[in-house]
Protein backbone atom coordinates (compact mmCIF):
# COMPACT_ATOMS: atom_id res chain seq x y z
CA UNK A 1 31.68 -25.89 60.88
CA UNK A 2 34.42 -26.73 63.35
CA UNK A 3 37.44 -24.51 63.11
CA UNK A 4 40.37 -23.25 65.14
CA UNK A 5 42.73 -20.30 64.93
CA UNK A 6 46.37 -20.02 65.91
CA UNK A 7 47.77 -16.50 65.59
CA UNK A 8 47.09 -15.67 61.94
CA UNK A 9 46.65 -19.27 60.79
CA UNK A 10 43.08 -20.50 60.52
CA UNK A 11 41.91 -24.04 59.90
CA UNK A 12 38.47 -24.58 58.41
CA UNK A 13 36.71 -27.89 57.99
CA UNK A 14 35.62 -28.03 54.35
CA UNK A 15 34.06 -31.37 53.40
CA UNK A 16 32.93 -32.00 49.85
CA UNK A 17 35.31 -29.36 48.51
CA UNK A 18 38.15 -29.33 46.02
CA UNK A 19 40.01 -26.02 46.29
CA UNK A 20 42.30 -26.51 43.29
CA UNK A 21 39.51 -27.59 40.97
CA UNK A 22 37.22 -24.77 42.05
CA UNK A 23 39.87 -22.11 41.47
CA UNK A 24 40.80 -23.60 38.08
CA UNK A 25 37.23 -23.98 36.81
CA UNK A 26 36.91 -20.69 34.94
CA UNK A 27 34.97 -18.81 37.60
CA UNK A 28 37.82 -16.56 38.76
CA UNK A 29 41.08 -15.63 37.09
CA UNK A 30 43.49 -14.12 39.61
CA UNK A 31 44.54 -16.88 42.01
CA UNK A 32 48.17 -17.98 41.75
CA UNK A 33 49.45 -21.38 42.84
CA UNK A 34 52.88 -21.41 44.47
CA UNK A 35 53.88 -24.81 45.79
CA UNK A 36 50.83 -26.24 47.54
CA UNK A 37 49.35 -22.84 48.31
CA UNK A 38 47.01 -20.55 46.42
CA UNK A 39 47.57 -16.82 46.79
CA UNK A 40 44.92 -14.26 45.93
CA UNK A 41 42.55 -11.60 47.15
CA UNK A 42 38.97 -11.76 48.36
CA UNK A 43 37.71 -8.23 48.14
CA UNK A 44 40.37 -6.17 49.89
CA UNK A 45 41.84 -9.12 51.79
CA UNK A 46 45.04 -10.82 50.62
CA UNK A 47 45.10 -14.47 51.66
CA UNK A 48 46.76 -17.77 51.01
CA UNK A 49 45.01 -21.12 51.20
CA UNK A 50 46.24 -24.68 51.35
CA UNK A 51 44.08 -27.80 51.40
CA UNK A 52 44.82 -30.96 53.37
CA UNK A 53 41.98 -33.38 52.86
CA UNK A 54 38.91 -31.89 54.57
CA UNK A 55 40.92 -29.06 56.12
CA UNK A 56 41.64 -25.66 54.61
CA UNK A 57 44.61 -23.87 56.12
CA UNK A 58 44.25 -20.14 55.59
CA UNK A 59 46.28 -17.07 56.44
CA UNK A 60 45.85 -13.38 55.75
CA UNK A 61 47.32 -10.17 57.06
CA UNK A 62 44.55 -8.68 59.17
CA UNK A 63 41.01 -10.05 59.06
CA UNK A 64 39.54 -11.17 62.37
CA UNK A 65 36.56 -12.69 60.54
CA UNK A 66 38.62 -14.79 58.16
CA UNK A 67 36.68 -18.02 58.64
CA UNK A 68 33.37 -16.44 57.71
CA UNK A 69 34.96 -14.71 54.73
CA UNK A 70 36.35 -17.98 53.35
CA UNK A 71 33.23 -20.01 54.03
CA UNK A 72 31.05 -17.47 52.26
CA UNK A 73 33.40 -16.95 49.29
CA UNK A 74 33.66 -20.66 48.54
CA UNK A 75 29.99 -21.32 49.38
CA UNK A 76 30.86 -24.06 51.85
CA UNK A 77 27.25 -23.93 53.03
CA UNK A 78 25.89 -25.15 49.70
CA UNK A 79 24.46 -28.69 50.16
CA UNK A 80 26.67 -30.07 47.42
CA UNK A 81 25.55 -33.70 47.68
CA UNK A 82 21.90 -32.67 47.34
CA UNK A 83 22.71 -30.37 44.45
CA UNK A 84 24.55 -33.11 42.57
CA UNK A 85 21.72 -35.55 43.25
CA UNK A 86 19.37 -33.14 41.51
CA UNK A 87 21.28 -33.37 38.21
CA UNK A 88 19.62 -35.30 35.37
CA UNK A 89 20.60 -38.96 35.20
CA UNK A 90 22.21 -39.10 31.78
CA UNK A 91 25.63 -40.43 30.67
CA UNK A 92 27.42 -37.13 29.97
CA UNK A 93 26.13 -35.48 33.14
CA UNK A 94 27.09 -38.50 35.22
CA UNK A 95 30.65 -38.45 33.90
CA UNK A 96 30.98 -34.71 34.55
CA UNK A 97 29.51 -35.05 38.06
CA UNK A 98 31.97 -37.79 38.95
CA UNK A 99 34.94 -35.92 37.49
CA UNK A 100 34.10 -32.61 39.19
CA UNK A 101 33.44 -33.92 42.70
CA UNK A 102 34.07 -31.08 45.16
CA UNK A 103 33.77 -28.22 42.67
CA UNK A 104 31.67 -25.40 44.16
CA UNK A 105 30.07 -22.29 42.67
CA UNK A 106 31.75 -19.36 44.41
CA UNK A 107 30.18 -16.13 45.70
CA UNK A 108 32.19 -13.40 44.01
CA UNK A 109 32.14 -9.63 44.53
CA UNK A 110 29.59 -8.32 42.03
CA UNK A 111 31.63 -5.60 40.35
CA UNK A 112 34.77 -7.73 40.07
CA UNK A 113 32.82 -10.62 38.55
CA UNK A 114 30.97 -8.38 36.10
CA UNK A 115 34.13 -6.57 35.04
CA UNK A 116 36.14 -9.74 34.47
CA UNK A 117 33.44 -11.42 32.40
CA UNK A 118 33.15 -8.31 30.26
CA UNK A 119 36.91 -8.72 29.74
CA UNK A 120 36.51 -12.43 29.01
CA UNK A 121 34.60 -12.10 25.74
CA UNK A 122 36.19 -14.33 23.08
CA UNK A 123 39.24 -15.00 25.24
CA UNK A 124 40.69 -18.25 26.53
CA UNK A 125 41.13 -18.65 30.29
CA UNK A 126 44.91 -18.16 30.13
CA UNK A 127 44.43 -14.83 28.34
CA UNK A 128 41.79 -13.70 30.85
CA UNK A 129 44.25 -14.40 33.66
CA UNK A 130 46.79 -12.15 31.97
CA UNK A 131 44.23 -9.36 31.60
CA UNK A 132 43.22 -9.70 35.26
CA UNK A 133 46.84 -9.46 36.36
CA UNK A 134 47.51 -6.35 34.26
CA UNK A 135 44.36 -4.57 35.43
CA UNK A 136 45.12 -5.31 39.07
CA UNK A 137 48.76 -4.26 38.87
CA UNK A 138 47.95 -1.02 37.05
CA UNK A 139 44.79 0.10 38.85
CA UNK A 140 44.46 -1.98 42.03
CA UNK A 141 45.84 -1.50 45.54
CA UNK A 142 48.98 -3.33 46.61
CA UNK A 143 48.73 -5.92 49.38
CA UNK A 144 51.45 -8.05 50.90
CA UNK A 145 51.21 -11.41 52.60
CA UNK A 146 54.41 -12.99 53.82
CA UNK A 147 56.86 -12.27 50.99
CA UNK A 148 54.25 -12.17 48.25
CA UNK A 149 52.85 -9.04 46.64
CA UNK A 150 49.23 -9.11 45.53
CA UNK A 151 46.84 -6.51 44.10
CA UNK A 152 43.15 -5.97 44.76
CA UNK A 153 40.67 -5.55 41.93
CA UNK A 154 40.14 -1.83 41.24
CA UNK A 155 36.84 -0.18 42.13
CA UNK A 156 34.39 1.06 39.48
CA UNK A 157 35.46 4.60 40.38
CA UNK A 158 39.11 3.84 39.70
CA UNK A 159 38.33 2.31 36.31
CA UNK A 160 35.91 5.15 35.49
CA UNK A 161 38.74 7.63 36.03
CA UNK A 162 41.00 5.81 33.58
CA UNK A 163 40.97 6.12 29.81
CA UNK A 164 40.18 3.66 27.05
CA UNK A 165 43.81 3.91 25.97
CA UNK A 166 45.04 2.90 29.44
CA UNK A 167 42.68 -0.04 29.51
CA UNK A 168 43.74 -1.16 26.05
CA UNK A 169 47.30 -1.28 27.39
CA UNK A 170 46.03 -4.08 29.67
CA UNK A 171 45.38 -6.23 26.57
CA UNK A 172 41.65 -5.52 26.58
CA UNK A 173 41.30 -4.54 22.94
CA UNK A 174 37.73 -3.54 22.03
CA UNK A 175 36.59 -4.67 25.51
CA UNK A 176 38.24 -1.56 26.99
CA UNK A 177 35.40 0.67 25.81
CA UNK A 178 32.79 -1.67 27.30
CA UNK A 179 34.56 -1.96 30.65
CA UNK A 180 35.03 1.80 30.87
CA UNK A 181 31.39 2.49 29.95
CA UNK A 182 30.06 0.03 32.53
CA UNK A 183 32.37 1.38 35.24
CA UNK A 184 31.18 4.93 34.55
CA UNK A 185 27.53 3.89 34.81
CA UNK A 186 28.17 2.27 38.18
CA UNK A 187 30.39 5.06 39.50
CA UNK A 188 27.83 7.70 38.57
CA UNK A 189 25.06 5.85 40.42
CA UNK A 190 23.00 5.16 37.32
CA UNK A 191 23.53 1.43 38.00
CA UNK A 192 23.59 -0.06 41.51
CA UNK A 193 24.73 -3.67 41.44
CA UNK A 194 23.83 -4.33 45.09
CA UNK A 195 20.25 -3.12 44.67
CA UNK A 196 19.76 -5.60 41.85
CA UNK A 197 20.14 -8.45 44.35
CA UNK A 198 16.38 -8.29 44.96
CA UNK A 199 15.44 -8.37 41.26
CA UNK A 200 13.82 -11.44 39.76
CA UNK A 201 15.95 -13.59 37.48
CA UNK A 202 14.29 -12.20 34.36
CA UNK A 203 14.62 -8.59 35.50
CA UNK A 204 18.23 -9.08 36.56
CA UNK A 205 19.10 -10.67 33.23
CA UNK A 206 17.47 -7.81 31.35
CA UNK A 207 19.19 -5.12 33.38
CA UNK A 208 22.61 -6.72 33.07
CA UNK A 209 22.19 -7.07 29.31
CA UNK A 210 21.69 -3.30 29.06
CA UNK A 211 25.28 -2.72 30.20
CA UNK A 212 28.06 -2.19 27.63
CA UNK A 213 29.68 -5.47 26.65
CA UNK A 214 27.10 -7.66 28.40
CA UNK A 215 25.16 -10.21 26.40
CA UNK A 216 23.23 -13.26 27.54
CA UNK A 217 26.33 -15.37 28.22
CA UNK A 218 28.12 -12.76 30.33
CA UNK A 219 24.90 -11.85 32.14
CA UNK A 220 24.26 -15.49 33.06
CA UNK A 221 27.83 -15.87 34.31
CA UNK A 222 27.40 -12.83 36.55
CA UNK A 223 24.02 -14.06 37.76
CA UNK A 224 25.53 -17.44 38.64
CA UNK A 225 28.89 -16.42 40.13
CA UNK A 226 27.99 -13.09 41.76
CA UNK A 227 24.24 -13.18 42.46
CA UNK A 228 23.99 -16.87 43.37
CA UNK A 229 21.21 -17.54 40.88
CA UNK A 230 21.98 -21.23 40.71
CA UNK A 231 19.53 -21.85 37.91
CA UNK A 232 21.44 -19.55 35.52
CA UNK A 233 22.96 -21.57 32.68
CA UNK A 234 25.61 -19.67 30.69
CA UNK A 235 25.98 -21.05 27.17
CA UNK A 236 29.44 -20.39 25.74
CA UNK A 237 31.36 -22.14 22.98
CA UNK A 238 32.26 -25.06 25.25
CA UNK A 239 28.73 -25.67 26.50
CA UNK A 240 27.13 -25.25 23.08
CA UNK A 241 29.56 -27.85 21.75
CA UNK A 242 28.72 -30.25 24.60
CA UNK A 243 24.96 -29.79 24.18
CA UNK A 244 25.05 -30.28 20.42
CA UNK A 245 27.46 -33.23 20.42
CA UNK A 246 26.15 -35.10 23.44
CA UNK A 247 22.43 -34.35 23.53
CA UNK A 248 21.56 -33.61 19.89
CA UNK A 249 24.19 -35.39 17.77
CA UNK A 250 21.79 -35.99 14.87
CA UNK A 251 20.04 -32.61 14.83
CA UNK A 252 21.73 -29.92 12.83
CA UNK A 253 18.93 -27.38 13.09
CA UNK A 254 19.17 -26.80 16.85
CA UNK A 255 19.15 -23.03 17.25
CA UNK A 256 20.66 -21.22 20.22
CA UNK A 257 17.13 -20.54 21.47
CA UNK A 258 16.23 -24.22 21.38
CA UNK A 259 19.42 -25.15 23.21
CA UNK A 260 18.65 -22.61 25.92
CA UNK A 261 15.08 -23.87 26.29
CA UNK A 262 16.38 -27.43 26.59
CA UNK A 263 18.97 -26.44 29.21
CA UNK A 264 16.41 -24.62 31.34
CA UNK A 265 14.13 -27.64 31.55
CA UNK A 266 16.66 -30.50 31.48
CA UNK A 267 19.08 -29.25 34.13
CA UNK A 268 16.57 -27.66 36.47
CA UNK A 269 16.99 -25.48 39.55
CA UNK A 270 20.72 -26.18 39.90
CA UNK A 271 21.46 -25.79 36.22
CA UNK A 272 24.34 -23.44 36.99
CA UNK A 273 26.18 -26.16 38.86
CA UNK A 274 25.44 -28.64 36.08
CA UNK A 275 26.77 -26.14 33.52
CA UNK A 276 29.97 -25.57 35.46
CA UNK A 277 30.58 -29.31 35.80
CA UNK A 278 29.98 -29.84 32.08
CA UNK A 279 32.20 -26.86 31.22
CA UNK A 280 35.10 -27.87 33.45
CA UNK A 281 35.02 -31.52 32.38
CA UNK A 282 34.97 -30.56 28.68
CA UNK A 283 37.77 -28.05 29.14
CA UNK A 284 40.00 -30.48 31.03
CA UNK A 285 39.35 -33.21 28.46
CA UNK A 286 40.56 -30.88 25.72
CA UNK A 287 43.26 -29.01 27.65
CA UNK A 288 46.04 -30.29 25.38
CA UNK A 289 44.23 -28.91 22.33
CA UNK A 290 45.94 -25.63 21.36
CA UNK A 291 42.89 -24.52 19.42
CA UNK A 292 40.65 -24.70 22.47
CA UNK A 293 37.61 -22.39 22.28
CA UNK A 294 37.30 -19.27 24.46
CA UNK A 295 35.50 -18.94 27.78
């Protein structure tokens, strides 16, 4: 991709990409919009991003490989047009595909993604953002970009050294025990998230589901957003509602297992993208509803 750098400002050509929609689609929970810019961290790097049509303007404090970092994080190499063309040709999917044009599945750091989706259980997106902010401010490392203060996501070791009480003070509730237990398993070396990159989808799903606080939904989110298993199809309250109402409106005996089997065959090898488009479209359509279901 063509790009150019001027001092600490980098411009990246990003066709077929909607920055705002991608960051607001329930994949990540720590980016903050100030004016036209989005401020956040990617790993240990504090950055701001601003989109002007096909161009991303990016600045950080130090990284000399900023372009590669951004392109990888936002998966700008995904053939989005081909992926969208692979979606099933049905009315609800077509509406979601049109509405979500430019939304990409990101490549997130594995521990950060796992930890935040453990924290997300039965929480709405706004609440998950608050939890993310509190965890970062209490346990993360401070970064500064221009006049803005940001915090990295704490390592498994840092969380493992904390207490359940401290984590509960970050509004985690019962999730504190699960996050602490998972962090301790990773910090001790019993679990190695990077080594699992070579596992098959079935093995990876099984191993993730053995971790405290990780069920099928959380595991599929982590597989999709951190391990780039684009076939993974997380079924949460939103997606179950969409599947039942739009695809099986007259069947009341559709079990969760039947819905999952349908999703695996109907949405195919890019089911994760299809799921995210369906999820984001449903969430935006109901955003004014104060009783919106959790992530």
